[in-house]
Short mmCIF file of C-alpha atoms (C1' of nucleotides) in Angstrom, two decimals:
data_model
loop_
_atom_site.label_atom_id
_atom_site.label_comp_id
_atom_site.label_asym_id
_atom_site.label_seq_id
_atom_site.Cartn_x
_atom_site.Cartn_y
_atom_site.Cartn_z
CA MET A 95 -92.44 56.91 -109.70
CA ALA A 96 -90.04 56.85 -106.78
CA GLN A 97 -89.76 60.06 -104.75
CA ILE A 98 -86.35 61.17 -105.86
CA GLY A 99 -86.51 64.87 -106.67
CA SER A 100 -84.20 66.69 -109.10
CA ALA A 101 -82.84 65.47 -112.39
CA GLU A 102 -79.41 65.38 -110.84
CA GLU A 103 -80.61 63.14 -108.08
CA VAL A 104 -82.28 60.81 -110.55
CA ALA A 105 -79.06 60.82 -112.54
CA GLN A 106 -77.15 59.97 -109.38
CA PHE A 107 -79.49 57.08 -108.61
CA ILE A 108 -79.13 55.71 -112.12
CA TYR A 109 -75.36 56.04 -111.94
CA ASP A 110 -75.17 54.12 -108.65
CA ALA A 111 -77.59 51.44 -109.71
CA LEU A 112 -75.93 50.79 -113.06
CA GLN A 113 -72.49 50.74 -111.53
CA GLU A 114 -73.66 48.11 -109.08
CA ARG A 115 -75.18 46.09 -111.93
CA PHE A 116 -72.24 46.46 -114.29
CA PRO A 117 -69.20 46.80 -112.10
CA ASP A 118 -66.94 45.91 -115.02
CA ALA A 119 -68.34 48.42 -117.46
CA GLN A 120 -65.51 49.89 -119.50
CA CYS A 121 -64.06 50.07 -122.95
CA GLU A 122 -63.69 46.52 -124.23
CA LEU A 123 -61.32 47.22 -127.05
CA VAL A 124 -57.80 45.95 -126.49
CA PHE A 125 -55.05 48.53 -127.18
CA ASN A 126 -51.54 49.48 -126.15
CA SER A 127 -51.37 53.04 -127.34
CA PRO A 128 -53.65 55.95 -128.29
CA PHE A 129 -53.00 55.07 -131.90
CA GLU A 130 -54.05 51.47 -131.51
CA LEU A 131 -57.22 52.66 -129.77
CA LEU A 132 -57.97 55.04 -132.60
CA ILE A 133 -57.67 52.34 -135.22
CA ALA A 134 -59.57 49.81 -133.18
CA THR A 135 -62.40 52.26 -132.59
CA ILE A 136 -62.69 53.14 -136.31
CA LEU A 137 -62.79 49.38 -136.98
CA SER A 138 -65.50 48.84 -134.37
CA ALA A 139 -68.29 50.45 -136.39
CA GLN A 140 -71.18 48.04 -136.94
CA CYS A 141 -69.41 45.07 -135.37
CA THR A 142 -68.65 43.69 -131.93
CA ASP A 143 -65.54 44.55 -129.94
CA ASP A 144 -64.43 40.95 -129.53
CA ARG A 145 -64.24 40.50 -133.25
CA VAL A 146 -62.26 43.75 -133.52
CA ASN A 147 -59.82 42.49 -130.89
CA LEU A 148 -59.30 39.34 -132.87
CA VAL A 149 -58.34 41.32 -135.98
CA THR A 150 -56.25 44.00 -134.27
CA ALA A 151 -54.25 41.40 -132.38
CA SER A 152 -52.70 40.31 -135.61
CA LEU A 153 -52.84 43.66 -137.34
CA PHE A 154 -50.95 45.53 -134.58
CA ALA A 155 -48.37 42.78 -134.33
CA GLU A 156 -47.49 43.70 -137.89
CA ALA A 157 -48.18 47.45 -137.88
CA ASN A 158 -49.07 49.64 -134.95
CA THR A 159 -47.93 53.11 -136.12
CA PRO A 160 -49.31 55.44 -138.77
CA GLU A 161 -46.19 54.95 -140.82
CA SER A 162 -46.34 51.15 -140.77
CA ILE A 163 -50.10 51.10 -141.46
CA LEU A 164 -49.53 53.36 -144.47
CA ARG A 165 -46.93 50.89 -145.76
CA LEU A 166 -49.58 48.15 -145.90
CA GLY A 167 -51.63 50.00 -148.43
CA GLN A 168 -55.31 49.84 -149.27
CA ILE A 169 -55.53 46.25 -150.55
CA ALA A 170 -53.50 44.57 -147.80
CA LEU A 171 -55.34 46.51 -145.14
CA GLU A 172 -58.73 45.65 -146.63
CA THR A 173 -57.73 41.99 -146.67
CA LYS A 174 -56.81 42.06 -142.98
CA ILE A 175 -59.99 43.77 -141.80
CA ARG A 176 -62.45 42.20 -144.22
CA SER A 177 -64.27 40.08 -141.63
CA LEU A 178 -65.32 43.22 -139.76
CA GLY A 179 -67.53 44.52 -142.52
CA LEU A 180 -67.56 48.01 -144.09
CA TYR A 181 -63.95 47.18 -144.83
CA HIS A 182 -63.50 49.33 -147.92
CA ASN A 183 -64.39 52.63 -146.26
CA LYS A 184 -62.70 51.70 -143.01
CA ALA A 185 -59.44 50.95 -144.80
CA LYS A 186 -59.63 54.08 -146.89
CA ASN A 187 -60.42 56.26 -143.84
CA ILE A 188 -57.70 54.65 -141.73
CA LEU A 189 -55.05 55.24 -144.38
CA ALA A 190 -56.22 58.86 -144.92
CA ALA A 191 -56.19 59.43 -141.17
CA CYS A 192 -52.68 57.93 -140.84
CA LYS A 193 -51.51 60.23 -143.62
CA GLU A 194 -52.84 63.25 -141.78
CA LEU A 195 -51.28 62.09 -138.53
CA VAL A 196 -47.94 61.81 -140.18
CA GLU A 197 -48.24 65.16 -142.05
CA ASN A 198 -49.86 67.29 -139.40
CA TYR A 199 -49.31 65.70 -136.01
CA TYR A 200 -45.78 64.28 -136.11
CA GLY A 201 -47.33 60.85 -136.27
CA GLN A 202 -48.97 61.30 -132.84
CA VAL A 203 -52.69 61.03 -132.08
CA PRO A 204 -54.05 64.40 -130.95
CA ASP A 205 -55.61 64.44 -127.45
CA ASP A 206 -58.54 66.77 -128.15
CA ILE A 207 -61.93 66.00 -129.64
CA GLU A 208 -61.86 68.77 -132.21
CA SER A 209 -58.63 67.68 -133.79
CA LEU A 210 -59.64 64.03 -133.73
CA ARG A 211 -62.94 64.76 -135.46
CA ARG A 212 -61.18 66.38 -138.40
CA LEU A 213 -59.55 63.03 -139.18
CA PRO A 214 -61.23 60.95 -141.87
CA GLY A 215 -63.48 58.27 -140.44
CA VAL A 216 -63.56 59.84 -136.97
CA GLY A 217 -66.99 60.98 -135.82
CA ARG A 218 -68.19 62.00 -132.38
CA LYS A 219 -68.34 58.50 -131.00
CA THR A 220 -64.83 57.56 -132.12
CA ALA A 221 -63.38 60.85 -130.91
CA ASN A 222 -64.99 60.41 -127.54
CA VAL A 223 -63.81 56.90 -127.03
CA VAL A 224 -60.23 57.87 -127.89
CA VAL A 225 -59.96 60.93 -125.62
CA SER A 226 -61.75 59.34 -122.70
CA ASN A 227 -59.99 55.98 -122.80
CA ALA A 228 -56.54 56.99 -124.01
CA PHE A 229 -56.14 60.47 -122.57
CA GLY A 230 -58.44 60.58 -119.54
CA VAL A 231 -60.51 63.36 -120.96
CA PRO A 232 -64.09 63.33 -119.58
CA ALA A 233 -66.48 62.71 -122.48
CA ILE A 234 -69.91 61.21 -123.08
CA ALA A 235 -70.75 60.60 -126.71
CA VAL A 236 -74.23 59.58 -127.73
CA ASP A 237 -74.34 56.45 -129.80
CA THR A 238 -77.45 54.40 -130.63
CA HIS A 239 -77.55 52.71 -127.18
CA VAL A 240 -76.96 55.86 -125.18
CA PHE A 241 -79.52 57.76 -127.20
CA ARG A 242 -82.21 55.08 -126.80
CA VAL A 243 -81.55 54.51 -123.11
CA ALA A 244 -81.42 58.19 -122.24
CA HIS A 245 -84.75 58.80 -123.95
CA ARG A 246 -86.47 55.82 -122.39
CA LEU A 247 -85.30 56.73 -118.93
CA GLY A 248 -86.39 60.36 -119.44
CA LEU A 249 -82.86 61.70 -119.02
CA ALA A 250 -83.01 63.23 -122.52
CA HIS A 251 -85.64 64.93 -124.62
CA GLU A 252 -83.80 66.37 -127.61
CA LYS A 253 -83.83 64.71 -131.00
CA THR A 254 -80.22 65.06 -132.13
CA PRO A 255 -77.29 63.21 -130.58
CA GLU A 256 -75.43 66.48 -130.18
CA LYS A 257 -78.19 68.00 -128.02
CA VAL A 258 -78.76 64.82 -126.05
CA GLU A 259 -75.07 64.86 -125.28
CA GLN A 260 -75.45 68.33 -123.87
CA GLU A 261 -78.38 67.25 -121.78
CA LEU A 262 -76.48 64.31 -120.31
CA MET A 263 -73.40 66.36 -119.63
CA GLN A 264 -75.61 68.75 -117.67
CA ILE A 265 -77.10 66.20 -115.29
CA PHE A 266 -74.04 64.01 -114.75
CA PRO A 267 -70.93 65.39 -112.95
CA ARG A 268 -68.00 65.92 -115.32
CA ASP A 269 -65.81 63.39 -113.52
CA ARG A 270 -68.37 60.66 -114.34
CA TRP A 271 -69.00 61.28 -117.97
CA SER A 272 -66.60 58.61 -119.23
CA LEU A 273 -68.02 55.94 -116.98
CA ILE A 274 -71.67 56.85 -117.45
CA HIS A 275 -71.05 56.55 -121.18
CA HIS A 276 -70.02 52.92 -120.73
CA LEU A 277 -72.70 52.19 -118.10
CA LEU A 278 -75.44 53.37 -120.45
CA ILE A 279 -74.00 51.33 -123.26
CA PHE A 280 -73.78 48.19 -121.13
CA HIS A 281 -77.30 48.75 -119.92
CA GLY A 282 -78.49 49.34 -123.47
CA ARG A 283 -77.03 46.06 -124.64
CA ARG A 284 -77.73 43.73 -121.72
CA ILE A 285 -81.09 45.00 -120.49
CA CYS A 286 -82.53 48.01 -122.21
CA ASN A 287 -82.04 46.63 -125.70
CA ALA A 288 -83.81 48.03 -128.80
CA ARG A 289 -86.16 45.17 -129.46
CA LYS A 290 -87.35 43.71 -126.23
CA PRO A 291 -86.11 45.50 -123.14
CA ALA A 292 -85.97 43.34 -120.01
CA CYS A 293 -87.77 45.84 -117.84
CA VAL A 294 -88.55 43.26 -115.16
CA GLU A 295 -84.91 42.80 -114.29
CA CYS A 296 -83.99 46.45 -114.91
CA PRO A 297 -82.14 47.97 -111.98
CA VAL A 298 -83.47 51.46 -112.79
CA ASN A 299 -87.03 50.72 -113.80
CA GLN A 300 -88.31 52.58 -110.73
CA VAL A 301 -87.13 55.84 -112.21
CA CYS A 302 -87.77 54.98 -115.84
CA LYS A 303 -90.11 57.21 -117.85
CA MET A 304 -90.94 54.54 -120.42
CA TYR A 305 -91.55 51.88 -117.76
CA PHE A 306 -94.26 53.96 -116.22
CA GLU A 307 -95.73 55.43 -119.38
CA ASP A 308 -95.86 52.11 -121.19
CA LYS A 309 -96.38 50.16 -117.95
CA ARG A 310 -94.41 47.20 -119.18
"C1'" DA B 89 -84.41 38.52 -141.78
"C1'" DT B 90 -82.48 41.64 -138.75
"C1'" DC B 91 -79.23 43.96 -136.00
"C1'" DC B 92 -74.61 45.71 -134.74
"C1'" DC B 93 -71.04 50.62 -129.28
"C1'" DG B 94 -70.72 54.67 -137.05
"C1'" DA B 95 -69.51 58.01 -140.56
"C1'" DG B 96 -69.84 60.37 -144.87
"C1'" DG B 97 -72.38 61.88 -148.54
"C1'" DG B 98 -76.52 63.41 -151.17
"C1'" DC C 75 -83.06 63.83 -142.94
"C1'" DC C 76 -82.15 59.54 -145.59
"C1'" DC C 77 -79.10 56.51 -147.78
"C1'" DT C 78 -75.15 53.46 -148.24
"C1'" DC C 79 -71.41 50.73 -146.96
"C1'" DT C 80 -70.36 45.08 -145.21
"C1'" DG C 81 -69.59 40.59 -142.78
"C1'" DG C 82 -70.89 37.99 -139.00
"C1'" DA C 83 -73.88 36.71 -135.07
"C1'" DT C 84 -78.51 35.68 -133.68
#
DNA sequence: ATCCCGAGGG
DNA sequence: CCCTCTGGAT
């Protein structure tokens, strides 16, 4: 293991190395308003961002406000998003969320995580993506990639996403949370994937817990 | 067959 | 904690 000291210094090293490896790491969903990002993020569950962008391009051309989405109704919305999978629940949640936005938020998307998470279909990952990418709020949500990567690297030890999120927020400076979120996701997809991680070409294997314990 | 940048419900 | 929802890519 390289001689790098504290957890914060290891975190710093990982941040620098991943940023160099993935200089274009960022939210890949296409959106023109917080509302569009909210809908796109709900739609992104269990499918890739490029397929979401394909669907939302035509969806938002027709309806890009809570009121206009509500006018589509369940069946029309389902039809439009069918190719993304999980379409029934996504459509139901989106319509319920739009209804709440109209009734309780003057049709605007709230800019805080707590309010967002009370909306149907909005969990911690969706809420994080919306606040960090639409409102500039520092946030680092733990999805499957972040969870796996953080544990392999030895950055996290807790078993629940909530606690791992706390651990990560402790070792990374607040002003980097949003980017580290995307860096860990990019790394988790391109290199540190679930099945067969490419440890040989991993830019942070020298500080990786799993790399040394499993000596891959 | 298996996995995907999830969320809600039992 | 485990299950289910779903189509598409690999």
